[in-house]
């Protein structure tokens, strides 16, 4: 039996990065391992090159075998029951033992293949009590925050408390996908990015599309060595779509971008509003950092909380602005002005005029006289 890797070796640079097929890198990050099983019979058709590190079995020993032959009947039944559940894609990750070790497993289905991503189970998972405390905390945020920006700031603070990242930003897009750091929580020793703006080219179109499809993205160590994925060489152009993968290897252009910022690890959570990518929760750490699946779910819950409030907060803010504008208009219309310089001087000194026009200053120019 002949094996091959499916690593995408196309050269990527700044001139062609907008067309980089980032969904099929053919490799993963090394903080877990990957198996691709044929849905029909659970035969192992894809396997990452680091399987020996986690299971004691090399990819050559696993490819072409059934999952049951490789790992046993009990584990296979556990896997089958989870896959056949009503909607495992939205369920908690599967806890399973492989080769005597406990793993947290997430599963996606893609063109006849069940993609299993397995990470060593952690004893540091958030407890149910922590999730309950977090939910209660968010309720208090909703009550205390009078503006969307205040709510975003609270979410940034709580996400950093949950995850321990050095910096957590709420990144907001405009209609053209240019971005603004709308809220930020950070350790005191690093500079602030709050209020900075970034062009839409920083996040290419295909990257935004993946943010829409896959709402959470983790990079544990920007200096990682990609782990190739292997398969049986039985079909031309054989590949594996990792769009929904957590372990998916990262574009070298993005890795260089993070290197330039001095960032060592990241977590990115998509903020979807009205079927559009409204923004991101972007977490940065300045050294390698791994967080387990339950902590990631808790952080993602913050994003769901936030997006549920966007329309409410924006509507309330628009109403408040409209009310102030109407008030200013009524005050101006209630006054009587004559067409002379004294009246003009009085008009421009009316604070309501700035509110009415959403301006920082007012000038009246008549016959070349200001």
mmCIF file of N, CA and C in Angstrom, residues 20-31 34 108 117 119 163 165 203 206-222 224 226 242-252 254-255 258 263 265-271 277 280-285 289-292 295-297 299-300:
data_model
loop_
_atom_site.group_PDB
_atom_site.id
_atom_site.type_symbol
_atom_site.label_atom_id
_atom_site.label_comp_id
_atom_site.label_asym_id
_atom_site.label_seq_id
_atom_site.Cartn_x
_atom_site.Cartn_y
_atom_site.Cartn_z
ATOM 1 N N UNK A 20 -4.974 32.395 -1.944
ATOM 2 C CA UNK A 20 -4.419 31.232 -1.252
ATOM 3 C C UNK A 20 -5.549 30.298 -0.794
ATOM 4 N N UNK A 21 -5.457 28.996 -1.111
ATOM 5 C CA UNK A 21 -6.502 28.050 -0.681
ATOM 6 C C UNK A 21 -6.297 27.645 0.781
ATOM 7 N N UNK A 22 -6.610 28.559 1.696
ATOM 8 C CA UNK A 22 -6.272 28.336 3.102
ATOM 9 C C UNK A 22 -7.117 27.240 3.745
ATOM 10 N N UNK A 23 -8.172 26.780 3.046
ATOM 11 C CA UNK A 23 -9.023 25.725 3.605
ATOM 12 C C UNK A 23 -8.445 24.328 3.369
ATOM 13 N N UNK A 24 -7.432 24.214 2.513
ATOM 14 C CA UNK A 24 -6.836 22.898 2.228
ATOM 15 C C UNK A 24 -5.306 22.957 2.356
ATOM 16 N N UNK A 25 -4.812 23.278 3.554
ATOM 17 C CA UNK A 25 -3.352 23.340 3.706
ATOM 18 C C UNK A 25 -2.696 21.962 3.682
ATOM 19 N N UNK A 26 -3.471 20.920 3.996
ATOM 20 C CA UNK A 26 -2.896 19.572 4.031
ATOM 21 C C UNK A 26 -2.027 19.326 5.252
ATOM 22 N N UNK A 27 -2.163 20.168 6.258
ATOM 23 C CA UNK A 27 -1.366 20.023 7.478
ATOM 24 C C UNK A 27 -2.136 20.624 8.651
ATOM 25 N N UNK A 28 -1.674 20.285 9.860
ATOM 26 C CA UNK A 28 -2.337 20.774 11.066
ATOM 27 C C UNK A 28 -1.299 21.321 12.044
ATOM 28 N N UNK A 29 -1.797 21.972 13.097
ATOM 29 C CA UNK A 29 -0.952 22.371 14.210
ATOM 30 C C UNK A 29 -0.739 21.157 15.123
ATOM 31 N N UNK A 30 0.371 21.135 15.854
ATOM 32 C CA UNK A 30 0.753 19.896 16.560
ATOM 33 C C UNK A 30 0.156 19.686 17.946
ATOM 34 N N UNK A 31 -0.782 20.542 18.413
ATOM 35 C CA UNK A 31 -1.304 20.341 19.763
ATOM 36 C C UNK A 31 -2.417 19.293 19.817
ATOM 37 N N UNK A 34 -5.104 14.282 13.980
ATOM 38 C CA UNK A 34 -6.301 14.224 13.131
ATOM 39 C C UNK A 34 -6.440 12.854 12.485
ATOM 40 N N UNK A 108 -16.181 16.837 12.425
ATOM 41 C CA UNK A 108 -16.892 17.492 11.325
ATOM 42 C C UNK A 108 -17.046 16.492 10.187
ATOM 43 N N UNK A 117 -10.762 15.459 15.263
ATOM 44 C CA UNK A 117 -9.639 16.210 15.807
ATOM 45 C C UNK A 117 -9.548 15.902 17.289
ATOM 46 N N UNK A 119 -7.516 16.136 20.956
ATOM 47 C CA UNK A 119 -6.558 16.842 21.804
ATOM 48 C C UNK A 119 -6.526 16.171 23.166
ATOM 49 N N UNK A 163 -9.806 33.431 29.787
ATOM 50 C CA UNK A 163 -8.780 32.773 28.970
ATOM 51 C C UNK A 163 -7.350 33.040 29.414
ATOM 52 N N UNK A 165 -5.408 35.507 28.231
ATOM 53 C CA UNK A 165 -4.580 36.104 27.185
ATOM 54 C C UNK A 165 -4.097 37.489 27.614
ATOM 55 N N UNK A 203 -7.355 41.332 6.270
ATOM 56 C CA UNK A 203 -8.072 40.053 6.339
ATOM 57 C C UNK A 203 -8.667 39.788 4.959
ATOM 58 N N UNK A 206 -11.100 35.396 1.385
ATOM 59 C CA UNK A 206 -11.272 33.981 1.718
ATOM 60 C C UNK A 206 -11.098 33.728 3.208
ATOM 61 N N UNK A 207 -10.305 34.571 3.879
ATOM 62 C CA UNK A 207 -10.159 34.452 5.332
ATOM 63 C C UNK A 207 -11.449 34.872 6.025
ATOM 64 N N UNK A 208 -12.081 35.938 5.540
ATOM 65 C CA UNK A 208 -13.367 36.360 6.110
ATOM 66 C C UNK A 208 -14.425 35.291 5.908
ATOM 67 N N UNK A 209 -14.404 34.636 4.760
ATOM 68 C CA UNK A 209 -15.372 33.573 4.499
ATOM 69 C C UNK A 209 -15.205 32.417 5.476
ATOM 70 N N UNK A 210 -13.948 32.109 5.822
ATOM 71 C CA UNK A 210 -13.713 31.046 6.798
ATOM 72 C C UNK A 210 -14.137 31.477 8.200
ATOM 73 N N UNK A 211 -13.963 32.769 8.505
ATOM 74 C CA UNK A 211 -14.439 33.269 9.794
ATOM 75 C C UNK A 211 -15.948 33.117 9.909
ATOM 76 N N UNK A 212 -16.654 33.216 8.784
ATOM 77 C CA UNK A 212 -18.106 33.057 8.782
ATOM 78 C C UNK A 212 -18.488 31.589 8.966
ATOM 79 N N UNK A 213 -17.731 30.701 8.332
ATOM 80 C CA UNK A 213 -18.043 29.265 8.405
ATOM 81 C C UNK A 213 -17.582 28.646 9.719
ATOM 82 N N UNK A 214 -16.407 29.046 10.171
ATOM 83 C CA UNK A 214 -15.822 28.479 11.387
ATOM 84 C C UNK A 214 -15.667 29.612 12.397
ATOM 85 N N UNK A 215 -16.461 29.582 13.450
ATOM 86 C CA UNK A 215 -16.572 30.742 14.331
ATOM 87 C C UNK A 215 -15.454 30.841 15.358
ATOM 88 N N UNK A 216 -14.564 29.857 15.411
ATOM 89 C CA UNK A 216 -13.471 29.909 16.388
ATOM 90 C C UNK A 216 -12.177 29.424 15.755
ATOM 91 N N UNK A 217 -11.102 30.166 16.025
ATOM 92 C CA UNK A 217 -9.800 29.851 15.427
ATOM 93 C C UNK A 217 -8.729 29.973 16.497
ATOM 94 N N UNK A 218 -7.878 28.957 16.615
ATOM 95 C CA UNK A 218 -6.860 28.905 17.660
ATOM 96 C C UNK A 218 -5.477 28.694 17.052
ATOM 97 N N UNK A 219 -4.509 29.509 17.482
ATOM 98 C CA UNK A 219 -3.109 29.275 17.159
ATOM 99 C C UNK A 219 -2.367 29.204 18.491
ATOM 100 N N UNK A 220 -1.849 28.045 18.812
ATOM 101 C CA UNK A 220 -1.225 27.814 20.117
ATOM 102 C C UNK A 220 0.189 28.374 20.169
ATOM 103 N N UNK A 221 0.911 28.270 19.064
ATOM 104 C CA UNK A 221 2.307 28.725 19.022
ATOM 105 C C UNK A 221 2.619 29.128 17.589
ATOM 106 N N UNK A 222 2.863 30.406 17.356
ATOM 107 C CA UNK A 222 3.104 30.860 15.979
ATOM 108 C C UNK A 222 4.391 30.272 15.399
ATOM 109 N N UNK A 224 5.164 27.115 15.508
ATOM 110 C CA UNK A 224 4.975 25.668 15.365
ATOM 111 C C UNK A 224 5.487 25.170 14.011
ATOM 112 N N UNK A 226 4.373 22.802 11.023
ATOM 113 C CA UNK A 226 3.158 22.139 10.535
ATOM 114 C C UNK A 226 3.332 20.626 10.443
ATOM 115 N N UNK A 242 -10.452 21.487 5.365
ATOM 116 C CA UNK A 242 -10.344 21.727 6.809
ATOM 117 C C UNK A 242 -10.975 23.056 7.226
ATOM 118 N N UNK A 243 -11.953 23.517 6.473
ATOM 119 C CA UNK A 243 -12.582 24.810 6.760
ATOM 120 C C UNK A 243 -13.096 24.901 8.190
ATOM 121 N N UNK A 244 -13.645 23.803 8.708
ATOM 122 C CA UNK A 244 -14.252 23.814 10.037
ATOM 123 C C UNK A 244 -13.303 23.284 11.119
ATOM 124 N N UNK A 245 -12.073 23.080 10.753
ATOM 125 C CA UNK A 245 -11.106 22.481 11.675
ATOM 126 C C UNK A 245 -10.571 23.498 12.680
ATOM 127 N N UNK A 246 -10.315 23.019 13.901
ATOM 128 C CA UNK A 246 -9.642 23.835 14.911
ATOM 129 C C UNK A 246 -8.127 23.674 14.797
ATOM 130 N N UNK A 247 -7.688 22.485 14.397
ATOM 131 C CA UNK A 247 -6.248 22.209 14.289
ATOM 132 C C UNK A 247 -5.644 22.718 12.982
ATOM 133 N N UNK A 248 -6.478 23.121 12.044
ATOM 134 C CA UNK A 248 -6.004 23.495 10.702
ATOM 135 C C UNK A 248 -4.758 24.377 10.738
ATOM 136 N N UNK A 249 -3.786 24.044 9.912
ATOM 137 C CA UNK A 249 -2.566 24.834 9.816
ATOM 138 C C UNK A 249 -2.883 26.211 9.246
ATOM 139 N N UNK A 250 -2.033 27.178 9.574
ATOM 140 C CA UNK A 250 -2.313 28.588 9.295
ATOM 141 C C UNK A 250 -1.492 29.074 8.105
ATOM 142 N N UNK A 251 -2.050 30.020 7.372
ATOM 143 C CA UNK A 251 -1.338 30.622 6.246
ATOM 144 C C UNK A 251 0.004 31.191 6.691
ATOM 145 N N UNK A 252 1.077 30.931 5.956
ATOM 146 C CA UNK A 252 2.380 31.512 6.315
ATOM 147 C C UNK A 252 2.383 33.033 6.274
ATOM 148 N N UNK A 254 -0.168 34.898 7.288
ATOM 149 C CA UNK A 254 -0.739 35.306 8.574
ATOM 150 C C UNK A 254 0.267 35.095 9.716
ATOM 151 N N UNK A 255 1.010 34.004 9.639
ATOM 152 C CA UNK A 255 2.036 33.752 10.659
ATOM 153 C C UNK A 255 3.074 34.869 10.654
ATOM 154 N N UNK A 258 1.680 37.933 12.332
ATOM 155 C CA UNK A 258 1.726 37.829 13.798
ATOM 156 C C UNK A 258 3.151 37.985 14.315
ATOM 157 N N UNK A 263 3.458 38.656 18.351
ATOM 158 C CA UNK A 263 2.449 37.811 18.985
ATOM 159 C C UNK A 263 2.882 36.352 18.965
ATOM 160 N N UNK A 265 0.685 33.664 20.346
ATOM 161 C CA UNK A 265 -0.470 32.767 20.279
ATOM 162 C C UNK A 265 -1.730 33.608 20.139
ATOM 163 N N UNK A 266 -2.767 33.053 19.519
ATOM 164 C CA UNK A 266 -4.002 33.802 19.300
ATOM 165 C C UNK A 266 -5.233 32.916 19.458
ATOM 166 N N UNK A 267 -6.329 33.559 19.776
ATOM 167 C CA UNK A 267 -7.657 32.958 19.714
ATOM 168 C C UNK A 267 -8.558 33.984 19.057
ATOM 169 N N UNK A 268 -9.307 33.572 18.037
ATOM 170 C CA UNK A 268 -10.196 34.485 17.328
ATOM 171 C C UNK A 268 -11.604 33.911 17.302
ATOM 172 N N UNK A 269 -12.570 34.713 17.715
ATOM 173 C CA UNK A 269 -13.970 34.300 17.755
ATOM 174 C C UNK A 269 -14.773 35.241 16.865
ATOM 175 N N UNK A 270 -15.505 34.678 15.919
ATOM 176 C CA UNK A 270 -16.292 35.487 14.990
ATOM 177 C C UNK A 270 -17.551 36.016 15.663
ATOM 178 N N UNK A 271 -17.893 37.265 15.338
ATOM 179 C CA UNK A 271 -19.121 37.894 15.824
ATOM 180 C C UNK A 271 -20.052 38.081 14.634
ATOM 181 N N UNK A 277 -20.521 39.165 8.973
ATOM 182 C CA UNK A 277 -19.424 39.216 9.934
ATOM 183 C C UNK A 277 -19.322 40.635 10.480
ATOM 184 N N UNK A 280 -14.887 40.701 15.407
ATOM 185 C CA UNK A 280 -14.149 39.565 15.977
ATOM 186 C C UNK A 280 -13.828 39.856 17.434
ATOM 187 N N UNK A 281 -13.773 38.794 18.226
ATOM 188 C CA UNK A 281 -13.067 38.866 19.499
ATOM 189 C C UNK A 281 -11.669 38.320 19.210
ATOM 190 N N UNK A 282 -10.681 39.185 19.248
ATOM 191 C CA UNK A 282 -9.306 38.798 18.894
ATOM 192 C C UNK A 282 -8.449 38.793 20.158
ATOM 193 N N UNK A 283 -7.933 37.619 20.513
ATOM 194 C CA UNK A 283 -7.112 37.455 21.718
ATOM 195 C C UNK A 283 -5.663 37.214 21.310
ATOM 196 N N UNK A 284 -4.753 37.966 21.906
ATOM 197 C CA UNK A 284 -3.318 37.832 21.630
ATOM 198 C C UNK A 284 -2.560 37.498 22.907
ATOM 199 N N UNK A 285 -1.568 36.641 22.766
ATOM 200 C CA UNK A 285 -0.648 36.350 23.869
ATOM 201 C C UNK A 285 0.763 36.471 23.319
ATOM 202 N N UNK A 289 0.539 29.719 24.001
ATOM 203 C CA UNK A 289 -0.538 29.538 24.985
ATOM 204 C C UNK A 289 -1.586 28.577 24.440
ATOM 205 N N UNK A 290 -1.889 27.558 25.216
ATOM 206 C CA UNK A 290 -2.944 26.600 24.871
ATOM 207 C C UNK A 290 -4.100 26.756 25.839
ATOM 208 N N UNK A 291 -5.315 26.780 25.346
ATOM 209 C CA UNK A 291 -6.490 26.715 26.210
ATOM 210 C C UNK A 291 -7.339 25.537 25.744
ATOM 211 N N UNK A 292 -7.916 24.818 26.704
ATOM 212 C CA UNK A 292 -8.650 23.606 26.386
ATOM 213 C C UNK A 292 -10.012 23.920 25.780
ATOM 214 N N UNK A 295 -12.742 25.836 27.867
ATOM 215 C CA UNK A 295 -12.437 27.259 27.996
ATOM 216 C C UNK A 295 -12.741 27.990 26.693
ATOM 217 N N UNK A 296 -12.457 27.358 25.571
ATOM 218 C CA UNK A 296 -12.773 27.958 24.271
ATOM 219 C C UNK A 296 -14.282 28.122 24.104
ATOM 220 N N UNK A 297 -15.041 27.114 24.531
ATOM 221 C CA UNK A 297 -16.496 27.201 24.441
ATOM 222 C C UNK A 297 -17.015 28.345 25.311
ATOM 223 N N UNK A 299 -15.394 31.050 26.134
ATOM 224 C CA UNK A 299 -15.044 32.312 25.466
ATOM 225 C C UNK A 299 -15.985 32.569 24.294
ATOM 226 N N UNK A 300 -16.312 31.519 23.563
ATOM 227 C CA UNK A 300 -17.221 31.678 22.428
ATOM 228 C C UNK A 300 -18.613 32.081 22.897
#
